[in-house]
mmCIF file of C-alpha atoms in Angstrom:
data_model
loop_
_atom_site.group_PDB
_atom_site.id
_atom_site.type_symbol
_atom_site.label_atom_id
_atom_site.label_comp_id
_atom_site.label_asym_id
_atom_site.label_seq_id
_atom_site.Cartn_x
_atom_site.Cartn_y
_atom_site.Cartn_z
ATOM 1 C CA ARG A 232 12.372 -1.300 21.500
ATOM 2 C CA ARG A 233 12.440 -3.568 24.615
ATOM 3 C CA MET A 234 14.030 -0.950 26.708
ATOM 4 C CA LEU A 235 11.699 1.667 25.523
ATOM 5 C CA ARG A 236 8.650 -0.546 26.338
ATOM 6 C CA ARG A 237 10.124 -1.350 29.947
ATOM 7 C CA LYS A 238 10.455 2.362 30.494
ATOM 8 C CA SER A 239 6.823 3.105 29.518
ATOM 9 C CA GLU A 240 5.733 0.269 31.712
ATOM 10 C CA LEU A 241 7.526 1.634 34.694
ATOM 11 C CA TYR A 242 6.100 5.286 34.091
ATOM 12 C CA ARG A 243 2.417 3.817 33.359
ATOM 13 C CA SER A 244 2.951 1.933 36.810
ATOM 14 C CA VAL A 245 3.805 5.107 38.434
ATOM 15 C CA LEU A 246 0.767 6.834 37.000
ATOM 16 C CA LEU A 247 -1.625 3.930 38.175
ATOM 17 C CA LEU A 248 -0.147 3.884 41.604
ATOM 18 C CA GLY A 249 -0.237 7.523 41.902
ATOM 19 C CA ASP A 250 -3.781 8.001 40.533
ATOM 20 C CA ALA A 251 -4.892 5.151 42.856
ATOM 21 C CA THR A 252 -3.344 6.735 45.989
ATOM 22 C CA LEU A 253 -4.610 10.262 45.049
ATOM 23 C CA VAL A 254 -8.207 8.862 44.425
ATOM 24 C CA ALA A 255 -8.306 7.144 47.674
ATOM 25 C CA ALA A 256 -6.939 10.177 49.548
ATOM 26 C CA SER A 257 -9.239 12.515 47.815
ATOM 27 C CA TRP A 258 -12.306 10.439 48.547
ATOM 28 C CA LEU A 259 -11.381 10.134 52.461
ATOM 29 C CA GLY A 260 -10.116 13.827 52.482
ATOM 30 C CA ALA A 261 -13.620 14.948 50.997
ATOM 31 C CA PHE A 262 -15.363 12.948 53.565
ATOM 32 C CA TRP A 263 -13.041 14.548 56.375
ATOM 33 C CA LEU A 264 -13.400 18.013 54.947
ATOM 34 C CA ARG A 265 -17.443 17.720 54.706
ATOM 35 C CA PHE A 266 -18.068 16.509 58.184
ATOM 36 C CA HIS A 267 -14.946 17.370 60.236
ATOM 37 C CA VAL A 268 -14.065 20.895 59.510
ATOM 38 C CA GLY A 269 -17.026 22.786 60.843
ATOM 39 C CA ILE A 270 -19.317 22.677 57.940
ATOM 40 C CA PRO A 271 -22.727 22.438 59.503
ATOM 41 C CA ALA A 272 -24.097 18.756 59.128
ATOM 42 C CA PRO A 273 -27.745 19.076 60.049
ATOM 43 C CA LEU A 274 -28.478 15.337 59.619
ATOM 44 C CA GLY A 275 -25.251 14.409 61.717
ATOM 45 C CA VAL A 276 -22.231 12.905 60.532
ATOM 46 C CA PRO A 277 -22.765 9.857 58.657
ATOM 47 C CA PRO A 278 -20.901 6.493 59.245
ATOM 48 C CA LEU A 279 -17.552 6.055 57.306
ATOM 49 C CA ASP A 280 -18.331 2.389 56.383
ATOM 50 C CA PRO A 281 -20.468 3.108 53.301
ATOM 51 C CA TYR A 282 -17.832 5.411 52.063
ATOM 52 C CA LEU A 283 -15.027 2.798 52.230
ATOM 53 C CA VAL A 284 -17.321 0.395 50.479
ATOM 54 C CA ALA A 285 -17.723 2.976 47.696
ATOM 55 C CA LEU A 286 -13.896 3.682 47.856
ATOM 56 C CA ALA A 287 -13.331 0.019 46.956
ATOM 57 C CA LEU A 288 -15.659 0.518 43.722
ATOM 58 C CA LEU A 289 -14.208 4.047 42.967
ATOM 59 C CA VAL A 290 -10.645 3.452 42.734
ATOM 60 C CA PRO A 291 -11.239 0.595 40.124
ATOM 61 C CA THR A 292 -13.543 2.803 38.158
ATOM 62 C CA TRP A 293 -11.338 5.646 38.220
ATOM 63 C CA LEU A 294 -8.466 3.550 36.854
ATOM 64 C CA TRP A 295 -10.762 1.785 34.142
ATOM 65 C CA VAL A 296 -12.202 5.064 32.872
ATOM 66 C CA PHE A 297 -8.713 6.653 32.882
ATOM 67 C CA ARG A 298 -7.346 3.572 30.907
ATOM 68 C CA THR A 299 -10.252 3.724 28.593
ATOM 69 C CA ARG A 300 -9.558 7.337 27.909
ATOM 70 C CA GLY A 301 -5.832 6.757 26.988
ATOM 71 C CA LEU A 302 -4.524 8.358 30.054
ATOM 72 C CA TYR A 303 -2.278 5.438 30.721
ATOM 73 C CA ALA A 304 -0.846 5.427 27.054
ATOM 74 C CA PRO A 305 2.495 7.139 26.499
ATOM 75 C CA ARG A 306 1.451 10.786 25.701
ATOM 76 C CA ARG A 307 4.946 12.197 24.842
ATOM 77 C CA THR A 308 3.830 14.185 21.926
ATOM 78 C CA ASP A 309 0.489 15.835 23.587
ATOM 79 C CA SER A 310 0.788 19.184 25.231
ATOM 80 C CA LEU A 311 0.268 19.459 28.915
ATOM 81 C CA LEU A 312 -2.991 21.240 28.522
ATOM 82 C CA SER A 313 -4.418 18.460 26.167
ATOM 83 C CA GLU A 314 -3.509 15.959 29.116
ATOM 84 C CA LEU A 315 -5.133 18.015 31.515
ATOM 85 C CA GLY A 316 -8.068 18.466 29.736
ATOM 86 C CA ALA A 317 -8.372 14.564 29.144
ATOM 87 C CA VAL A 318 -7.721 14.353 33.130
ATOM 88 C CA PHE A 319 -10.475 16.891 33.640
ATOM 89 C CA ALA A 320 -13.006 15.164 31.325
ATOM 90 C CA ALA A 321 -12.144 11.612 32.738
ATOM 91 C CA ALA A 322 -12.593 12.975 36.356
ATOM 92 C CA THR A 323 -15.921 14.342 35.421
ATOM 93 C CA THR A 324 -17.038 11.150 33.934
ATOM 94 C CA VAL A 325 -16.063 9.303 37.092
ATOM 95 C CA VAL A 326 -18.114 11.802 39.250
ATOM 96 C CA VAL A 327 -21.167 11.464 36.901
ATOM 97 C CA LEU A 328 -20.985 7.581 37.116
ATOM 98 C CA ILE A 329 -20.974 7.973 40.887
ATOM 99 C CA VAL A 330 -23.909 10.274 40.919
ATOM 100 C CA VAL A 331 -25.938 7.817 38.441
ATOM 101 C CA ALA A 332 -24.906 4.735 40.605
ATOM 102 C CA SER A 333 -26.041 6.407 43.639
ATOM 103 C CA PHE A 334 -29.260 7.198 41.948
ATOM 104 C CA PHE A 335 -29.939 3.548 41.176
ATOM 105 C CA VAL A 336 -28.523 2.247 44.444
ATOM 106 C CA ARG A 337 -31.111 3.706 46.872
ATOM 107 C CA SER A 338 -29.937 1.972 49.884
ATOM 108 C CA TYR A 339 -27.471 4.865 50.847
ATOM 109 C CA PHE A 340 -27.297 8.363 49.803
ATOM 110 C CA PHE A 341 -23.793 9.991 49.646
ATOM 111 C CA SER A 342 -23.281 13.516 50.487
ATOM 112 C CA ARG A 343 -23.405 15.879 47.446
ATOM 113 C CA GLY A 344 -20.725 18.008 49.203
ATOM 114 C CA VAL A 345 -18.455 14.922 49.525
ATOM 115 C CA ILE A 346 -18.943 14.125 45.874
ATOM 116 C CA LEU A 347 -18.356 17.706 44.818
ATOM 117 C CA LEU A 348 -15.215 17.878 47.270
ATOM 118 C CA PHE A 349 -13.907 14.688 45.973
ATOM 119 C CA TRP A 350 -14.091 15.917 42.337
ATOM 120 C CA ALA A 351 -12.299 19.016 43.000
ATOM 121 C CA LEU A 352 -9.473 17.225 45.354
ATOM 122 C CA ALA A 353 -8.955 14.365 42.779
ATOM 123 C CA MET A 354 -8.958 16.470 39.570
ATOM 124 C CA THR A 355 -6.514 18.724 40.993
ATOM 125 C CA SER A 356 -4.231 16.366 42.677
ATOM 126 C CA VAL A 357 -3.974 13.978 39.895
ATOM 127 C CA ALA A 358 -3.556 16.762 37.477
ATOM 128 C CA GLY A 359 -0.643 18.154 39.511
ATOM 129 C CA PHE A 360 0.942 14.861 40.157
ATOM 130 C CA ARG A 361 0.725 14.194 36.078
ATOM 131 C CA TRP A 362 2.113 17.701 35.538
ATOM 132 C CA ILE A 363 5.198 16.906 38.104
ATOM 133 C CA ALA A 364 5.653 13.519 36.500
ATOM 134 C CA ARG A 365 5.906 14.887 33.046
ATOM 135 C CA GLU A 366 8.388 17.618 34.376
ATOM 136 C CA LEU A 367 10.498 14.876 35.828
ATOM 137 C CA LEU A 368 10.402 12.941 32.766
ATOM 138 C CA PHE A 369 11.368 16.050 30.652
ATOM 139 C CA ALA A 370 14.203 16.982 33.161
ATOM 140 C CA LEU A 371 15.455 13.253 32.677
ATOM 141 C CA HIS A 372 15.494 13.841 28.902
ATOM 142 C CA ARG A 373 17.310 17.017 29.301
ATOM 143 C CA ARG A 374 19.827 15.284 31.144
ATOM 144 C CA GLY A 375 20.363 12.369 28.492
ATOM 145 C CA ARG A 376 18.154 9.813 30.393
ATOM 146 C CA HIS A 377 15.502 7.831 29.566
ATOM 147 C CA LEU A 378 16.170 8.411 25.630
ATOM 148 C CA SER A 379 16.295 6.232 22.818
ATOM 149 C CA GLN A 380 19.054 6.068 20.152
ATOM 150 C CA VAL A 381 18.203 6.765 16.560
ATOM 151 C CA LEU A 382 20.027 6.083 13.411
ATOM 152 C CA VAL A 383 19.225 8.046 10.385
ATOM 153 C CA VAL A 384 20.780 6.457 7.150
ATOM 154 C CA GLY A 385 20.941 8.684 4.361
ATOM 155 C CA ALA A 386 21.604 12.377 3.569
ATOM 156 C CA GLY A 387 19.753 15.195 1.911
ATOM 157 C CA PRO A 388 16.878 17.506 2.847
ATOM 158 C CA LEU A 389 14.642 14.597 3.784
ATOM 159 C CA ALA A 390 17.280 13.122 6.242
ATOM 160 C CA GLU A 391 17.884 16.888 7.663
ATOM 161 C CA GLN A 392 14.138 17.182 8.305
ATOM 162 C CA LEU A 393 14.076 13.898 9.939
ATOM 163 C CA ILE A 394 17.080 14.732 12.269
ATOM 164 C CA ASP A 395 15.089 18.172 12.980
ATOM 165 C CA ARG A 396 12.016 16.421 14.104
ATOM 166 C CA VAL A 397 13.950 13.649 16.398
ATOM 167 C CA GLN A 398 15.950 16.383 18.185
ATOM 168 C CA GLN A 399 12.711 18.491 18.869
#
């Protein structure tokens, strides 16, 4: 049981680190795409500093929302579609929080284009990362790694059903 907990903590840490990295890259990437790729900016290119301050708040908010939505808890039995739907919902929640916060903090207005690009980049990169992490974990399982041993004591139809479920 202790070994399973350690493996779960390692997987959770990988997800946290991956999410934090991808969220930061998505925010900065959205800024770059919006203001440095040829999309007209009639008001000019804003300074990067307010976006960096927002990033310092954005990453912890993202991790908090994902944690409260159960996206760092083991999801071994959930389908990929269920997990990706939860990622979509949590990412959308974070973007709504950004929009609401920027409405109340009137000292600076963030580009709606950056926010929209961030949502698309963060959602797709985090969903892709989680899909890859999930596939790697299942590949390890198929090779007999990262598994837990189970002992079934007893016999009969109930024991057979239990063995079938564990093998699945």
